[in-house]
Tab-separated table of C-alpha atoms in Angstrom:
chain	number	residue	atom	x	y	z
A	931	MET	CA	27.587	-8.676	-15.507
A	932	LEU	CA	26.473	-7.415	-12.085
A	933	HIS	CA	26.034	-9.706	-9.152
A	934	ARG	CA	23.787	-9.596	-6.092
A	935	ASN	CA	24.597	-10.669	-2.582
A	936	GLU	CA	24.413	-14.444	-2.143
A	937	SER	CA	21.427	-14.342	0.233
A	938	ALA	CA	18.145	-12.540	-0.283
A	939	THR	CA	15.076	-11.711	1.809
A	940	PHE	CA	12.210	-13.105	-0.198
A	941	VAL	CA	9.113	-11.136	0.412
A	942	LEU	CA	6.198	-13.326	-0.529
A	943	ILE	CA	2.810	-11.784	-1.478
A	944	HIS	CA	-0.155	-14.075	-1.758
A	945	GLY	CA	-3.094	-13.829	-4.232
A	946	GLY	CA	-6.670	-12.631	-3.810
A	947	GLY	CA	-8.840	-14.027	-1.041
A	948	SER	CA	-5.947	-15.894	0.425
A	949	THR	CA	-3.236	-15.795	3.094
A	950	SER	CA	0.455	-16.244	3.629
A	951	TRP	CA	-0.305	-19.939	4.192
A	952	ASP	CA	-0.088	-20.343	0.433
A	953	TRP	CA	3.691	-20.078	0.729
A	954	HIS	CA	4.102	-22.468	3.744
A	955	LEU	CA	5.762	-25.145	1.649
A	956	VAL	CA	7.970	-22.769	-0.333
A	957	ALA	CA	9.370	-20.758	2.575
A	958	PRO	CA	11.265	-23.623	4.291
A	959	VAL	CA	13.027	-24.499	1.044
A	960	LEU	CA	14.077	-20.933	0.525
A	961	ARG	CA	15.453	-20.872	4.056
A	962	GLU	CA	17.221	-24.168	3.313
A	963	LEU	CA	18.803	-22.461	0.337
A	964	GLY	CA	20.189	-19.729	2.646
A	965	HIS	CA	17.563	-16.981	2.360
A	966	ASP	CA	15.391	-15.054	4.738
A	967	VAL	CA	11.646	-15.096	4.110
A	968	VAL	CA	8.850	-12.661	4.888
A	969	ALA	CA	5.441	-14.023	3.994
A	970	VAL	CA	2.788	-11.299	4.518
A	971	ASP	CA	-0.928	-11.554	5.222
A	972	LEU	CA	-2.473	-8.653	3.272
A	973	PRO	CA	-5.303	-6.937	5.189
A	974	ILE	CA	-7.689	-7.648	2.351
A	975	GLU	CA	-10.888	-7.914	4.381
A	976	ASP	CA	-11.041	-4.229	5.314
A	977	ASP	CA	-13.064	-2.005	3.016
A	978	ALA	CA	-10.787	0.921	4.040
A	979	ASN	CA	-7.767	-0.699	2.360
A	980	GLY	CA	-6.864	-0.128	-1.281
A	981	ILE	CA	-3.702	-1.092	-3.136
A	982	SER	CA	-1.704	1.626	-1.349
A	983	GLU	CA	-2.612	0.355	2.098
A	984	LEU	CA	-1.989	-3.243	1.156
A	985	ALA	CA	1.441	-2.235	-0.111
A	986	ASP	CA	2.082	-0.398	3.172
A	987	ALA	CA	1.394	-3.648	5.116
A	988	VAL	CA	4.105	-5.390	3.089
A	989	VAL	CA	6.508	-2.448	3.517
A	990	GLU	CA	5.989	-2.563	7.281
A	991	ALA	CA	6.633	-6.329	7.376
A	992	CYS	CA	9.972	-5.728	5.531
A	993	GLY	CA	11.226	-3.538	8.297
A	994	ASP	CA	14.836	-2.561	7.751
A	995	ARG	CA	15.744	-5.714	5.797
A	996	THR	CA	17.841	-5.255	2.697
A	997	ASP	CA	18.537	-7.471	-0.431
A	998	LEU	CA	14.828	-7.777	-1.025
A	999	ALA	CA	13.294	-10.016	-3.731
A	1000	ILE	CA	9.590	-9.128	-3.978
A	1001	VAL	CA	7.586	-12.163	-5.179
A	1002	ALA	CA	3.873	-11.926	-5.976
A	1003	HIS	CA	1.404	-14.617	-6.900
A	1004	SER	CA	-1.848	-14.081	-8.901
A	1005	TRP	CA	-3.812	-10.959	-7.734
A	1006	GLY	CA	-0.885	-10.019	-5.528
A	1007	GLY	CA	0.873	-8.860	-8.662
A	1008	LEU	CA	-1.251	-5.662	-8.445
A	1009	VAL	CA	0.443	-4.889	-5.082
A	1010	ALA	CA	4.009	-5.955	-5.733
A	1011	PRO	CA	5.314	-3.106	-7.940
A	1012	VAL	CA	3.935	-0.562	-5.539
A	1013	VAL	CA	5.937	-2.296	-2.785
A	1014	ALA	CA	9.042	-2.477	-5.017
A	1015	ALA	CA	8.809	1.303	-5.497
A	1016	ARG	CA	8.812	1.862	-1.716
A	1017	VAL	CA	11.545	-0.443	-0.481
A	1018	PRO	CA	15.157	-1.157	-1.582
A	1019	ALA	CA	14.152	-4.004	-3.828
A	1020	GLU	CA	16.782	-5.855	-5.895
A	1021	LEU	CA	14.387	-8.144	-7.773
A	1022	LEU	CA	10.664	-8.250	-8.587
A	1023	VAL	CA	9.139	-11.597	-9.560
A	1024	PHE	CA	5.591	-12.207	-10.829
A	1025	VAL	CA	4.420	-15.855	-10.389
A	1026	SER	CA	1.490	-16.340	-12.750
A	1027	ALA	CA	0.422	-12.919	-11.562
A	1028	LEU	CA	-1.630	-9.917	-12.791
A	1029	ILE	CA	0.618	-7.114	-14.063
A	1030	PRO	CA	-0.747	-3.645	-13.527
A	1031	LYS	CA	-0.046	-0.584	-15.719
A	1032	PRO	CA	0.658	2.684	-13.888
A	1033	GLY	CA	-2.645	4.388	-12.998
A	1034	GLU	CA	-4.762	1.344	-13.845
A	1035	ALA	CA	-7.550	0.404	-11.345
A	1036	PRO	CA	-7.479	-3.206	-10.067
A	1037	ASN	CA	-10.950	-3.910	-11.374
A	1038	ALA	CA	-9.995	-2.483	-14.783
A	1039	TRP	CA	-7.245	-5.036	-15.284
A	1040	TRP	CA	-9.655	-7.804	-16.380
A	1041	SER	CA	-10.871	-5.898	-19.439
A	1042	ALA	CA	-7.804	-3.817	-20.134
A	1043	SER	CA	-5.548	-6.808	-20.270
A	1044	GLY	CA	-7.858	-8.784	-22.499
A	1045	TYR	CA	-8.457	-11.423	-19.834
A	1046	ASN	CA	-12.277	-11.040	-20.039
A	1047	ASP	CA	-12.040	-12.043	-23.754
A	1048	LEU	CA	-10.865	-15.558	-22.748
A	1049	GLY	CA	-14.310	-16.396	-21.376
A	1050	ILE	CA	-12.918	-18.017	-18.229
A	1051	SER	CA	-15.375	-18.199	-15.335
A	1052	PHE	CA	-15.115	-19.679	-11.868
A	1053	GLU	CA	-18.518	-19.134	-10.192
A	1054	THR	CA	-18.611	-22.541	-8.469
A	1055	GLU	CA	-16.234	-24.306	-6.118
A	1056	GLU	CA	-15.949	-27.137	-8.604
A	1057	LYS	CA	-14.873	-24.728	-11.320
A	1058	GLU	CA	-12.456	-22.990	-8.971
A	1059	ILE	CA	-10.758	-26.265	-8.113
A	1060	GLU	CA	-10.521	-27.150	-11.823
A	1061	LEU	CA	-8.942	-23.836	-12.720
A	1062	PHE	CA	-6.743	-23.105	-9.805
A	1063	TYR	CA	-5.862	-26.412	-8.127
A	1064	ASN	CA	-4.797	-28.832	-10.883
A	1065	GLY	CA	-1.890	-30.853	-9.598
A	1066	VAL	CA	-2.526	-29.874	-5.960
A	1067	PRO	CA	-3.023	-32.823	-3.530
A	1068	ALA	CA	-6.597	-33.142	-2.138
A	1069	ASP	CA	-5.572	-32.493	1.483
A	1070	LEU	CA	-3.843	-29.229	0.474
A	1071	ILE	CA	-6.910	-28.159	-1.486
A	1072	THR	CA	-9.074	-28.685	1.588
A	1073	ALA	CA	-6.544	-26.792	3.772
A	1074	SER	CA	-6.429	-23.954	1.256
A	1075	TYR	CA	-10.185	-23.500	1.352
A	1076	ALA	CA	-10.039	-23.561	5.146
A	1077	THR	CA	-7.590	-20.589	5.166
A	1078	ALA	CA	-9.373	-18.573	2.514
A	1079	ARG	CA	-10.689	-15.119	3.445
A	1080	ASP	CA	-13.365	-12.793	2.006
A	1081	GLN	CA	-11.645	-9.999	0.190
A	1082	SER	CA	-13.146	-6.452	-0.031
A	1083	TRP	CA	-13.469	-4.985	-3.485
A	1084	ALA	CA	-14.700	-1.628	-2.141
A	1085	ARG	CA	-11.831	0.293	-3.563
A	1086	GLY	CA	-11.198	-1.822	-6.647
A	1087	ASP	CA	-12.177	0.985	-9.001
A	1088	GLU	CA	-9.538	3.423	-7.677
A	1089	PRO	CA	-6.453	3.874	-9.792
A	1090	THR	CA	-3.345	2.174	-8.562
A	1091	PRO	CA	-0.904	4.493	-6.747
A	1092	LEU	CA	1.762	3.206	-9.175
A	1093	LYS	CA	2.844	6.263	-11.148
A	1094	ALA	CA	5.719	4.716	-13.018
A	1095	TRP	CA	7.319	1.248	-13.181
A	1096	PRO	CA	9.967	0.782	-10.392
A	1097	GLU	CA	13.526	0.674	-11.591
A	1098	VAL	CA	13.926	-2.891	-10.404
A	1099	PRO	CA	14.931	-6.020	-12.433
A	1100	THR	CA	11.673	-7.792	-13.182
A	1101	ARG	CA	10.925	-11.388	-14.089
A	1102	PHE	CA	7.728	-13.341	-14.737
A	1103	LEU	CA	7.425	-16.979	-13.980
A	1104	LEU	CA	4.808	-18.636	-16.168
A	1105	CYS	CA	3.179	-21.912	-15.086
A	1106	ARG	CA	2.874	-24.123	-18.184
A	1107	ASP	CA	-0.168	-26.039	-16.840
A	1108	ASP	CA	-2.059	-22.937	-15.566
A	1109	ARG	CA	-5.717	-23.065	-16.399
A	1110	PHE	CA	-6.638	-19.747	-14.743
A	1111	MET	CA	-3.946	-17.802	-16.579
A	1112	PRO	CA	-3.253	-19.855	-19.718
A	1113	PRO	CA	0.329	-19.710	-20.993
A	1114	GLU	CA	-0.688	-18.049	-24.323
A	1115	PHE	CA	-2.436	-15.253	-22.419
A	1116	ALA	CA	0.486	-14.926	-19.972
A	1117	ARG	CA	3.080	-14.596	-22.637
A	1118	ALA	CA	1.035	-11.831	-24.335
A	1119	GLN	CA	0.521	-9.992	-21.083
A	1120	VAL	CA	4.179	-10.153	-20.265
A	1121	ARG	CA	5.212	-8.971	-23.707
A	1122	ASP	CA	2.683	-6.125	-23.696
A	1123	ARG	CA	3.160	-4.921	-20.144
A	1124	LEU	CA	6.757	-5.788	-19.274
A	1125	GLY	CA	8.473	-6.124	-22.624
A	1126	ILE	CA	10.240	-9.265	-21.639
A	1127	THR	CA	10.123	-13.033	-22.200
A	1128	PRO	CA	8.730	-14.997	-19.219
A	1129	ASP	CA	10.603	-17.758	-17.487
A	1130	GLU	CA	8.577	-20.983	-17.435
A	1131	ILE	CA	7.912	-23.765	-14.876
A	1132	ASP	CA	5.722	-26.874	-14.900
A	1133	GLY	CA	2.626	-26.694	-12.716
A	1134	GLY	CA	-0.796	-25.112	-12.449
A	1135	HIS	CA	-1.833	-21.840	-10.984
A	1136	MET	CA	-1.260	-22.866	-7.360
A	1137	VAL	CA	2.231	-23.922	-8.107
A	1138	ALA	CA	3.357	-23.015	-4.533
A	1139	LEU	CA	1.273	-25.938	-3.314
A	1140	SER	CA	1.754	-28.381	-6.172
A	1141	ARG	CA	5.496	-27.909	-6.848
A	1142	PRO	CA	6.877	-25.913	-3.916
A	1143	ARG	CA	10.472	-27.201	-4.094
A	1144	GLU	CA	10.715	-26.544	-7.858
A	1145	LEU	CA	9.252	-23.066	-7.319
A	1146	ALA	CA	11.642	-22.245	-4.489
A	1147	GLU	CA	14.615	-23.489	-6.420
A	1148	ARG	CA	13.617	-21.418	-9.441
A	1149	LEU	CA	13.222	-18.290	-7.308
A	1150	HIS	CA	16.664	-19.012	-5.858
A	1151	ARG	CA	18.140	-19.241	-9.424
A	1152	LEU	CA	16.437	-15.959	-10.433
A	1153	TRP	CA	18.167	-14.319	-7.488
A	1154	THR	CA	21.600	-15.855	-7.909
A	1155	GLU	CA	21.939	-15.476	-11.637
A	1156	PRO	CA	23.960	-12.342	-12.642
A	1157	ARG	CA	21.999	-9.271	-13.239
A	1158	ARG	CA	22.155	-8.156	-16.839
A	1159	GLU	CA	23.822	-4.781	-17.448
A	1160	THR	CA	20.597	-3.644	-19.084
A	1161	ASP	CA	18.601	-4.229	-15.902
A	1162	PRO	CA	17.658	-1.169	-13.886
A	1163	ALA	CA	20.084	-0.449	-11.037
């Protein structure tokens, strides 16, 4: 078994149309557990920015830090492996996130992954709350909507700059109560695209708001557990 350093820098990537605020309850717990935290606001509003530019923003925020654990939620999963290929990452974690294939355009994920076949829609705010925010306190739902941003989809049809999967140990944290990404779909996606079995946690899609301590403690465990000898170096 191979071991990492005791402390990590957790690089937290938010989902689509959102901000680093999503992680504001998780970050203090990670720091309490002895880690550094970098929570990035992706420049998602700008039509000039595609996946490559969003990844560049995360890389810049990392600076010269080492012992990096890249953590992505939801749509941020399309950015995370590009970041992991550009920085000295030691761990890559998808939290109920989209998993891209090399060369796949962001907008193509929905059909290529089979997600569109689920028939899940969220055209209204009421439906969004039902799908994304189950288990989240009402005041945090209100605050989340207050921090939301319009996301540009102008370059969503461009292939991802990811040419090959980064040689970084990769985990997927499935949320058992997720209505946006149902567990059955998530397990199939992880099996097809990563070839691994996901870790699981209670909570809905916005688990960082509904169960922040449990999420932070699970991320800590994923970091501190010994690396398997079969993991990429």
